[in-house]
Amino acid sequence: MPLSPAERWPLASVLVVDDEEGMRNFLTKTLATRCGQVLAAGSAEEAAALCAQHRFDLLILDIALPGKSGIELLRELREQGHSGEVILITAFADLDTAIQALRAGASDFILKPFRIAQILNAMAQCLERSRLARENFVLKRTLSEKRPASPLDGFVGNSTAMASLQHALQRAAAVPSTVLLSGESGTGKELAALALHARSPRAAGPFVPVNCATLSPELIDSELFGHARGAFTGAAKARDGLFYYAQGGTLFLDEIGELPLPQQAALLRVLEERRIRPVGSEQQIPIDVRIVAATNRALAEEVRTGRFRKDLYYRLQVMEITLPPLRAHKEDLPALVSHFIATLAPQLGLEPIEVSDAQMDYLQQYDWPGNVRELRNLVERSLILGALNVQALYPGLEPAPQPRAGSSMASGTAPTDLQTLEKQHILSVLESVSGDKTRAAALLGISRRTLERRWAEWQTAG
């Protein structure tokens, strides 16, 4: 008789600990077709050794073991930082034993003899509780970093560039291959990663975003792979890494080009072996995670200069999708502006604004170095001000640019030098922050790298 989905846990790793060989064999055989990994131990000492080598999601632990009892073993594991679920089983129990079991950190308590349905029901509750705990961790982390839990600004527009991007994402989503998203800052690489996840067979699993540029170099390994208790100063308890929390889902490694070389080597090993080892631990934890990486750097150039590993680059570049800059599909500007107004106005509790043809002409002629993110920021500021704030793009802008073809505006005036106005705007922002390029880039809604590129172009042009 086929098993129902509720009786399958393909990602779960289970350890059965019982000194009775018959019970061990019965549970191992029962669970082998339901779980990803099932191991067995006949004593507390053997179980402790296995726990040092493997990361178990669930322990089914007999209380009456030779030598050290199951409750004593559970206390020791909890003190060492084991956070997995534990079901205690016993043929002899009283109220005092049950209280000790709960105080030691047991998730459930089952009396022998039990029916298969009892153990499966207890397992289902434990593994669901574990799933919810991981989901809660990811959600709290998303909120703490002020990331949207779901994309605010979906891909909008019917241009050829956007149609091509949508087609590439649809094809990539259907397969488990690693994807590298490239493109300038502000083009929507995290949104593309979310789209890949949402359209994939892993959509029901977690989506865990990681900005590699914001991770402390000393703690990157711990953040990604976890650590054992005492692995380094301050590691008072064991901790699972982000790879673990992404099990069954997608791990999005944003700004992968910022990852230091030693961590690039560690990531390459994980991609090759599909296993992680927490810092300071001997555990080898199998992972089932889809990797999506993103960069606004030219990784091929980074490889040439030795700043990025060639072998890792080719591992990530199974399928590379380049997101177009906004200046390459300006025909989508009217749709994007309308979308942002319709989306942001209710969130801000403000009235929508009108955008005239003249204002849209200015938007069409602007170069948008900060891409869609810069446009979204402009619309948000404009909603607060009550009108489209074109002057934020061009300080000192005089009225009436040369209209685009088909515009209802009168023609005949000379075109406005918008590149000069853009330069003036960027330089004025730089001056306002005393030349701090990092702060200026943040205010402009562009990356520091884009600002540096603009600055270098102006220096070259004289």
Short mmCIF file of C-alpha atoms in Angstrom, two decimals, residues 130-151 190 194 205-210 242 245-246 250:
data_model
loop_
_atom_site.label_atom_id
_atom_site.label_comp_id
_atom_site.label_asym_id
_atom_site.label_seq_id
_atom_site.Cartn_x
_atom_site.Cartn_y
_atom_site.Cartn_z
CA SER A 130 10.60 21.69 13.65
CA ARG A 131 9.50 23.01 10.24
CA LEU A 132 7.54 25.84 11.83
CA ALA A 133 10.54 26.75 14.01
CA ARG A 134 12.75 27.03 10.89
CA GLU A 135 10.07 29.02 9.09
CA ASN A 136 9.74 31.36 12.08
CA PHE A 137 13.51 31.88 12.14
CA VAL A 138 13.57 32.80 8.45
CA LEU A 139 10.61 35.17 8.86
CA LYS A 140 12.11 36.93 11.90
CA ARG A 141 15.40 37.30 10.07
CA THR A 142 13.61 38.75 7.04
CA LEU A 143 11.81 41.28 9.25
CA SER A 144 14.95 42.21 11.17
CA GLU A 145 16.72 43.03 7.89
CA LYS A 146 13.65 44.98 6.70
CA ARG A 147 13.36 42.80 3.62
CA PRO A 148 9.93 42.33 2.06
CA ALA A 149 8.54 38.87 2.87
CA SER A 150 7.06 38.89 -0.63
CA PRO A 151 8.03 40.99 -3.63
CA GLU A 190 16.31 39.41 -5.52
CA LEU A 194 12.00 34.98 -5.63
CA GLY A 205 9.98 25.23 0.93
CA PRO A 206 11.79 28.20 2.50
CA PHE A 207 13.37 31.06 0.57
CA VAL A 208 16.43 32.23 2.52
CA PRO A 209 18.16 35.39 1.25
CA VAL A 210 21.75 36.14 2.30
CA LEU A 242 21.43 29.29 6.92
CA TYR A 245 17.24 26.65 7.38
CA ALA A 246 17.02 26.57 3.57
CA THR A 250 16.19 28.01 -2.09
#
